[in-house]
Coordinates of C-alpha atoms and ligand atoms in Angstrom, one line a residue:
M18 CA 15.8 -74.8 43.4
E19 CA 13.4 -76.8 41.2
K20 CA 12.1 -75.1 38.1
K21 CA 8.6 -75.8 39.4
S22 CA 9.1 -73.8 42.5
V23 CA 10.5 -70.9 40.7
S24 CA 7.4 -70.6 38.5
A25 CA 5.2 -71.3 41.5
F26 CA 6.9 -68.3 43.2
F27 CA 6.0 -66.1 40.2
E28 CA 2.5 -67.4 40.1
E29 CA 2.0 -66.6 43.7
F30 CA 3.8 -63.2 43.3
L31 CA 1.4 -62.2 40.6
V32 CA -1.7 -62.8 42.6
R33 CA -0.2 -61.6 45.9
E34 CA -1.8 -58.3 46.9
S35 CA 0.7 -55.4 47.0
L36 CA 0.7 -53.0 49.8
F37 CA 1.6 -50.2 47.5
I38 CA -0.5 -48.0 45.2
D39 CA 2.5 -46.2 44.0
R40 CA 6.0 -47.2 45.2
S41 CA 7.7 -44.5 43.3
V42 CA 6.3 -41.9 45.6
L43 CA 8.8 -43.1 48.2
L44 CA 11.9 -43.0 46.0
S45 CA 14.3 -40.2 46.2
S46 CA 13.6 -39.2 42.6
F47 CA 10.0 -38.3 43.5
I48 CA 9.2 -34.6 43.7
P49 CA 6.2 -33.8 45.9
E50 CA 4.1 -30.8 44.8
N51 CA 3.5 -29.7 48.4
I52 CA 6.3 -28.6 50.6
L53 CA 5.3 -28.9 54.2
H54 CA 6.5 -26.8 57.1
R55 CA 8.8 -24.5 55.0
D56 CA 6.5 -21.5 54.5
K57 CA 8.8 -19.2 56.3
E58 CA 11.9 -20.2 54.3
V59 CA 10.0 -20.2 51.0
N60 CA 8.8 -16.7 51.7
Q61 CA 12.2 -15.4 52.6
I62 CA 13.7 -16.9 49.4
L63 CA 10.9 -15.7 47.2
N64 CA 11.5 -12.1 48.4
I65 CA 15.2 -12.4 47.8
L66 CA 14.9 -13.9 44.3
A67 CA 11.9 -12.1 42.9
P68 CA 13.9 -9.0 41.6
A69 CA 15.4 -11.3 39.0
L70 CA 12.0 -11.1 37.2
K71 CA 12.4 -7.4 36.9
H72 CA 15.9 -7.4 35.4
E73 CA 17.4 -6.6 38.8
K74 CA 20.2 -8.7 40.1
P75 CA 19.0 -10.5 43.2
S76 CA 21.4 -10.7 46.2
N77 CA 23.6 -13.7 46.3
L78 CA 22.0 -16.2 48.5
F79 CA 23.4 -18.9 50.7
V80 CA 21.0 -21.7 51.8
Y81 CA 22.3 -24.2 54.4
G82 CA 21.1 -26.9 56.7
N83 CA 21.5 -30.6 57.4
T84 CA 20.9 -33.3 54.8
G85 CA 17.3 -34.0 54.1
T86 CA 15.9 -30.8 55.4
G87 CA 14.3 -29.9 52.0
K88 CA 16.8 -27.5 50.6
T89 CA 17.1 -28.9 47.1
L90 CA 13.4 -29.6 46.9
T91 CA 12.5 -26.0 48.0
I92 CA 15.0 -24.3 45.7
K93 CA 14.0 -26.4 42.7
H94 CA 10.3 -25.7 43.4
I95 CA 10.9 -22.0 43.5
T96 CA 13.3 -21.7 40.5
D97 CA 11.2 -24.0 38.3
N98 CA 8.3 -21.6 38.9
M99 CA 10.4 -18.6 38.2
A100 CA 11.7 -20.1 35.0
K101 CA 8.1 -20.8 33.9
I102 CA 7.0 -17.3 34.5
A103 CA 10.1 -15.9 32.7
T104 CA 9.4 -18.0 29.7
E105 CA 5.7 -17.1 29.6
R106 CA 6.5 -13.4 29.8
K107 CA 9.7 -13.4 27.8
I108 CA 11.7 -12.1 30.7
P109 CA 15.4 -12.5 30.1
L110 CA 16.2 -14.8 33.0
K111 CA 18.2 -17.9 32.8
I112 CA 18.4 -20.3 35.7
I113 CA 21.2 -22.8 35.8
Y114 CA 21.3 -25.7 38.3
A115 CA 24.5 -27.5 39.0
N116 CA 25.0 -30.2 41.6
C117 CA 28.6 -30.0 42.7
K118 CA 28.6 -33.4 44.2
L119 CA 28.6 -35.0 40.8
K120 CA 32.1 -35.8 39.7
R121 CA 31.7 -34.9 36.1
M122 CA 30.3 -31.6 37.2
A123 CA 32.8 -30.2 39.6
D124 CA 35.8 -32.3 40.1
T125 CA 38.1 -29.4 39.2
E126 CA 37.7 -25.7 38.6
Y127 CA 38.2 -26.4 34.9
R128 CA 35.5 -29.0 34.8
L129 CA 32.9 -26.8 36.5
L130 CA 33.6 -23.9 34.2
A131 CA 33.4 -26.2 31.2
Q132 CA 30.1 -27.6 32.4
L133 CA 28.7 -24.1 33.1
A134 CA 29.7 -22.9 29.7
S135 CA 28.0 -25.9 28.2
F136 CA 24.7 -24.7 29.7
F137 CA 25.1 -21.7 27.4
G138 CA 25.8 -23.9 24.4
R139 CA 29.5 -23.5 24.4
S140 CA 31.7 -26.5 24.3
I141 CA 35.1 -26.5 26.0
P142 CA 37.4 -29.5 25.5
A143 CA 37.6 -31.7 28.6
T144 CA 41.2 -30.7 29.2
G145 CA 44.0 -28.8 27.7
L146 CA 43.1 -25.1 27.7
P147 CA 44.7 -22.7 30.2
T148 CA 42.4 -21.8 33.1
D149 CA 42.4 -18.1 32.1
E150 CA 41.1 -19.1 28.7
V151 CA 38.3 -21.2 30.1
Y152 CA 37.2 -18.3 32.3
K153 CA 37.2 -16.1 29.3
I154 CA 35.0 -18.4 27.3
F155 CA 32.7 -18.7 30.2
Y156 CA 32.5 -14.9 30.8
D157 CA 31.9 -14.5 27.1
S158 CA 29.1 -16.9 27.0
V159 CA 27.5 -15.2 29.9
E160 CA 27.8 -11.9 28.3
K161 CA 26.2 -13.1 25.1
E162 CA 23.1 -14.2 27.0
S163 CA 22.2 -10.6 27.8
S164 CA 20.2 -11.9 30.7
T165 CA 19.9 -12.1 34.4
I166 CA 21.4 -15.4 35.4
L167 CA 20.7 -17.3 38.5
L168 CA 23.4 -19.8 39.1
V169 CA 22.4 -22.5 41.6
L170 CA 25.3 -24.4 43.0
D171 CA 23.9 -27.2 45.1
E172 CA 26.2 -29.0 47.5
I173 CA 28.7 -26.1 47.1
D174 CA 30.6 -27.4 50.1
Q175 CA 31.7 -30.3 47.9
L176 CA 33.0 -27.9 45.3
I177 CA 35.1 -26.1 47.9
K178 CA 36.4 -29.3 49.3
K179 CA 37.5 -30.5 45.9
T180 CA 38.7 -27.3 44.2
G181 CA 39.3 -24.7 47.0
D182 CA 37.5 -21.4 47.1
N183 CA 39.3 -19.7 44.2
I184 CA 36.5 -20.4 41.8
L185 CA 33.9 -18.9 44.0
Y186 CA 36.0 -15.8 44.5
N187 CA 36.1 -15.4 40.7
L188 CA 32.4 -16.2 40.2
T189 CA 31.4 -13.7 42.8
R190 CA 33.5 -11.0 41.0
I191 CA 32.2 -11.8 37.5
N192 CA 29.7 -8.9 37.4
E193 CA 32.6 -6.5 37.5
D194 CA 33.7 -7.8 34.1
I195 CA 30.5 -8.1 32.2
K196 CA 28.0 -5.5 31.1
K197 CA 25.0 -7.0 29.3
S198 CA 24.3 -9.8 31.8
Q199 CA 24.4 -10.2 35.5
I200 CA 24.9 -13.2 37.6
A201 CA 23.5 -14.0 41.1
I202 CA 24.8 -17.0 42.9
L203 CA 22.6 -19.3 45.0
G204 CA 24.8 -21.6 47.0
I205 CA 23.3 -24.6 48.9
S206 CA 25.3 -26.5 51.5
N207 CA 24.5 -29.6 53.6
N208 CA 27.4 -28.7 55.8
T209 CA 26.4 -26.1 58.3
T210 CA 29.8 -25.0 59.3
F211 CA 31.6 -25.0 56.0
M212 CA 31.4 -21.2 55.6
E213 CA 33.6 -20.7 58.6
N214 CA 36.6 -21.9 56.6
V215 CA 35.9 -20.0 53.5
D216 CA 37.9 -16.9 52.5
S217 CA 36.2 -14.0 54.2
R218 CA 35.7 -12.0 50.9
V219 CA 34.0 -15.0 49.3
K220 CA 32.0 -15.5 52.5
S221 CA 30.6 -12.0 52.6
S222 CA 29.7 -11.8 48.9
L223 CA 28.3 -15.3 48.7
S224 CA 26.0 -14.8 51.7
E225 CA 24.7 -11.3 51.0
E226 CA 21.6 -13.1 52.3
D227 CA 21.4 -16.5 54.0
V228 CA 18.5 -18.8 54.9
F229 CA 18.9 -21.6 57.3
F230 CA 16.9 -24.8 57.1
S231 CA 16.4 -26.2 60.6
P232 CA 16.1 -30.0 61.1
Y233 CA 12.5 -31.2 61.1
N234 CA 11.1 -32.1 64.5
A235 CA 9.2 -35.3 65.0
L236 CA 5.8 -33.6 64.5
E237 CA 6.8 -32.0 61.2
M238 CA 8.3 -35.2 60.1
K239 CA 5.1 -37.0 60.9
D240 CA 3.1 -34.7 58.6
I241 CA 5.6 -35.2 55.7
L242 CA 5.5 -38.9 56.1
K243 CA 1.7 -39.0 56.4
E244 CA 1.3 -37.1 53.2
R245 CA 3.7 -39.4 51.4
A246 CA 2.3 -42.6 52.8
S247 CA -1.2 -41.6 51.8
R248 CA -0.1 -41.6 48.2
A249 CA 2.2 -44.6 48.4
F250 CA 0.0 -47.2 50.2
K251 CA -3.4 -48.7 50.0
E252 CA -5.7 -47.8 52.9
N253 CA -5.4 -49.2 56.4
I254 CA -2.2 -51.0 55.9
I255 CA -0.1 -49.0 58.3
E256 CA -0.4 -50.1 61.9
T257 CA -0.8 -47.6 64.7
G258 CA 2.4 -45.9 65.8
V259 CA 4.4 -46.8 62.7
I260 CA 4.5 -43.3 61.2
E261 CA 5.3 -41.9 64.6
K262 CA 8.2 -44.4 65.0
C263 CA 9.6 -43.5 61.6
A264 CA 9.3 -39.8 62.4
A265 CA 11.1 -40.2 65.8
Y266 CA 13.9 -42.2 64.2
A267 CA 14.5 -39.5 61.6
A268 CA 14.3 -36.7 64.1
R269 CA 17.1 -38.4 66.0
E270 CA 19.0 -38.6 62.7
H271 CA 19.3 -34.8 62.5
G272 CA 15.8 -34.2 61.2
D273 CA 16.5 -35.9 57.9
A274 CA 13.3 -36.4 55.9
R275 CA 15.1 -38.5 53.3
K276 CA 15.9 -41.0 56.0
A277 CA 12.4 -41.1 57.3
I278 CA 10.9 -41.8 53.9
E279 CA 13.5 -44.4 53.1
L280 CA 12.8 -46.2 56.4
L281 CA 9.1 -46.4 55.6
R282 CA 9.8 -47.7 52.1
V283 CA 12.2 -50.4 53.3
A284 CA 9.8 -51.4 56.1
A285 CA 7.0 -51.8 53.6
E286 CA 9.2 -53.9 51.3
I287 CA 10.1 -56.2 54.2
A288 CA 6.4 -56.5 55.1
E289 CA 5.5 -57.3 51.6
R290 CA 8.2 -59.9 51.1
A291 CA 7.1 -61.6 54.3
R292 CA 3.6 -61.6 52.9
H293 CA 2.2 -59.5 55.7
K294 CA -0.9 -57.5 55.0
T295 CA 0.1 -54.5 57.2
I296 CA 3.3 -52.7 58.1
S297 CA 4.0 -53.1 61.8
L298 CA 6.4 -51.6 64.4
A299 CA 8.5 -54.7 64.1
H300 CA 9.0 -54.1 60.4
I301 CA 10.3 -50.6 61.2
D302 CA 12.8 -52.1 63.6
E303 CA 13.9 -54.6 61.0
A304 CA 14.3 -51.8 58.4
E305 CA 16.2 -49.6 60.8
D306 CA 18.6 -52.5 61.3
K307 CA 19.0 -53.1 57.6
L308 CA 19.7 -49.4 56.9
E309 CA 22.2 -49.1 59.7
K310 CA 24.1 -52.1 58.3
E311 CA 24.1 -50.7 54.8
K312 CA 25.4 -47.4 56.1
I313 CA 28.3 -49.0 57.9
F314 CA 29.2 -51.2 55.0
D315 CA 29.2 -48.2 52.7
V316 CA 31.3 -46.2 55.1
V317 CA 33.8 -49.0 55.7
K318 CA 34.3 -49.6 52.0
T319 CA 35.1 -46.1 51.1
Q320 CA 37.7 -45.4 53.8
P321 CA 41.4 -45.1 53.0
K322 CA 43.5 -48.2 53.7
Q323 CA 45.0 -46.8 56.9
F324 CA 41.5 -46.2 58.3
Q325 CA 40.5 -49.7 57.3
A326 CA 43.5 -51.2 59.0
V327 CA 42.7 -49.3 62.2
L328 CA 39.1 -50.5 62.2
L329 CA 40.1 -54.1 61.5
S330 CA 42.5 -54.0 64.4
I331 CA 39.8 -52.9 66.7
I332 CA 37.3 -55.5 65.5
S333 CA 39.9 -58.3 65.7
I334 CA 40.8 -57.4 69.3
K335 CA 37.2 -57.1 70.3
S336 CA 36.3 -60.5 68.9
S337 CA 38.4 -62.2 71.6
N338 CA 38.6 -59.6 74.4
P339 CA 36.0 -57.6 76.4
Y340 CA 38.1 -54.4 76.2
A341 CA 40.2 -52.9 73.5
Y342 CA 42.7 -50.4 74.8
S343 CA 44.5 -47.9 72.7
G344 CA 48.0 -49.3 73.3
E345 CA 46.9 -52.8 72.3
I346 CA 45.1 -51.6 69.3
Y347 CA 48.3 -49.8 68.1
D348 CA 50.4 -52.9 68.6
F349 CA 47.9 -55.0 66.6
Y350 CA 47.7 -52.3 63.9
K351 CA 51.5 -52.2 63.5
R352 CA 51.6 -56.0 63.1
L353 CA 48.8 -55.8 60.6
C354 CA 50.5 -53.1 58.6
F355 CA 53.6 -55.2 58.4
K356 CA 51.6 -58.2 57.2
I357 CA 49.9 -56.2 54.4
G358 CA 52.9 -54.0 53.5
L359 CA 51.4 -50.7 54.7
R360 CA 53.6 -48.1 56.3
P361 CA 52.4 -47.7 60.0
L362 CA 51.3 -44.3 61.1
T363 CA 52.3 -42.9 64.5
Q364 CA 50.2 -43.7 67.5
R365 CA 49.0 -40.2 67.7
R366 CA 47.7 -40.3 64.1
V367 CA 46.0 -43.6 64.9
S368 CA 44.2 -41.9 67.8
D369 CA 43.1 -39.2 65.4
I370 CA 41.6 -41.8 63.1
I371 CA 39.8 -43.4 66.0
R372 CA 38.4 -40.0 66.8
E373 CA 37.2 -39.6 63.2
F374 CA 35.4 -43.0 63.4
E375 CA 33.8 -41.7 66.5
L376 CA 32.5 -38.7 64.7
M377 CA 31.1 -41.0 62.0
G378 CA 29.2 -42.9 64.6
I379 CA 31.1 -46.1 64.1
L380 CA 33.2 -46.2 67.2
N381 CA 32.7 -45.3 70.9
T382 CA 35.4 -44.5 73.3
K383 CA 35.2 -44.6 77.0
T384 CA 37.9 -43.5 79.4
I385 CA 38.5 -46.2 82.0
S386 CA 40.5 -45.8 85.2
K387 CA 43.0 -48.5 85.8
G388 CA 43.6 -47.5 89.4
R389 CA 47.2 -46.8 90.1
Y390 CA 48.1 -47.7 86.5
G391 CA 46.4 -44.5 85.4
R392 CA 43.7 -44.3 82.8
T393 CA 43.2 -45.7 79.4
R394 CA 40.5 -45.6 76.7
D395 CA 38.3 -48.5 75.9
I396 CA 37.2 -48.5 72.3
S397 CA 34.1 -50.3 71.1
L398 CA 32.0 -50.5 68.0
S399 CA 28.8 -48.7 68.0
V400 CA 27.5 -50.9 65.3
S401 CA 24.8 -53.6 65.8
S402 CA 26.6 -56.8 66.6
S403 CA 25.0 -58.7 63.8
A404 CA 26.7 -56.4 61.3
I405 CA 30.2 -57.1 62.6
P406 CA 31.0 -60.3 60.8
L407 CA 30.3 -58.9 57.4
T408 CA 32.1 -55.6 58.3
K409 CA 35.1 -57.7 59.2
K410 CA 34.9 -59.6 56.0
I411 CA 34.7 -56.4 53.9
L412 CA 37.7 -55.0 55.6
E413 CA 39.7 -58.2 55.0
D414 CA 38.7 -58.2 51.4
E415 CA 39.6 -54.5 51.0
L416 CA 43.0 -55.1 52.6
S417 CA 43.5 -58.2 50.6
L418 CA 43.8 -60.4 53.6
S419 CA 41.4 -63.1 52.6
Ligands
ADP2 N1 9.0 -30.1 53.6 C1 8.9 -31.2 52.9 N2 7.8 -31.7 52.4 C2 7.7 -32.9 51.7 N3 8.8 -33.6 51.4 C3 10.0 -33.2 51.9 C4 10.1 -32.0 52.6 N4 11.4 -31.8 52.9 C5 12.1 -32.8 52.4 N5 11.3 -33.6 51.8 C6 11.7 -34.9 51.1 O1 12.8 -35.4 51.7 C7 13.8 -35.7 50.8 C8 15.1 -34.8 51.1 O2 14.8 -33.5 50.7 P1 15.9 -32.6 49.9 O3 15.3 -31.4 49.4 O4 16.6 -33.4 48.9 O5 16.9 -32.3 51.2 P2 18.3 -31.6 51.2 O6 18.5 -31.0 49.9 O7 18.1 -30.5 52.3 O8 19.3 -32.6 51.6 C9 13.2 -35.6 49.4 O9 12.7 -36.8 49.1 C10 12.1 -34.6 49.6 O10 11.1 -34.8 48.7
MG3 MG1 20.2 -31.4 48.6

């Protein structure tokens, strides 16, 4: 591109009218001051946690619900307020928030304890001490606080997935070993079924109380979006039906408000780049397509090699055949494994992998009757066809085929 046109672009960009008043309102880092449609849940939680302000140990609380249903937002809002009151009135209450999804936070039992101890100003070397010792330092630091401690473990399902439930067992028993402090645990989970697989003792002590965050329906989502949009955009730039369309999309996506807000932001950016003065339904469609693609690319990239090989086999067969049957896929997959030096799994295991992709929403399987030859499964991609070439390219790169 000529130098002149680059500067011309910037000249035009600078005078171009933005659709936004404040784009940051639509970023995930933004914390709204009003929480809509969660009065019931907020009230329940307030009642459960309030005793902490009177030196009583609140019940352990388990908060769960799908991603984007406002759990983190709600808990932070409540605990921030509690911490403020405690400081003002010199109430011995300490609130600790840990997001277990973060690697450095909760990769191992050791690491989480070290992190928790660091919140009390104790430093534990990154590795090396026996676990017993780490527990002892942590218990000790808790005891020294002489406070009621509310330990918020967000995305606690990730912790269990990585470290097992031993640590939770120990944490829920800690009050038996300390005298001057007391700990209440507030676990938050995006996975609504994870408790089913947790040790029953941990389960009963962790969920002395539980609060479920149901997915937002389309109407609730609409209110959340409207409020956000009114702060993010200038007036009259959203065409009729746009908010409703975003809300409906997110309601389909398990009531995830994060998705709804993201969709609106991406649509606005598309409109702005195209120099449109309003956000239209077509921009929402385009944004949806873009997000879908990004989702699949992310998923595909992070799969284990075996999964990638299975997916590539299916895509390759589909590119030249109307149907992809399980037997054919397996043959192709075995040849592919041979080519890239991967040890092939059994056909049964490959079927499991296909089923997992189905759960992720990437594949679709349909049983087809082949008359007297019995039945077979046709497997297809439930990904928009425009995303397939790049998906294939990513897989080939990942498997070092290109
Ligand atoms: N009731 C609500 N009112 C306003 N914004 C909300 C509400 N619920 C969720 N959000 C917004 O949706 C996004 C996801 O919320 P979050 O609390 O992180 O969900 P979760 O922790 O359940 O996954 C955040 O940007 C948050 O601000
Ligand atoms: Mg959360």
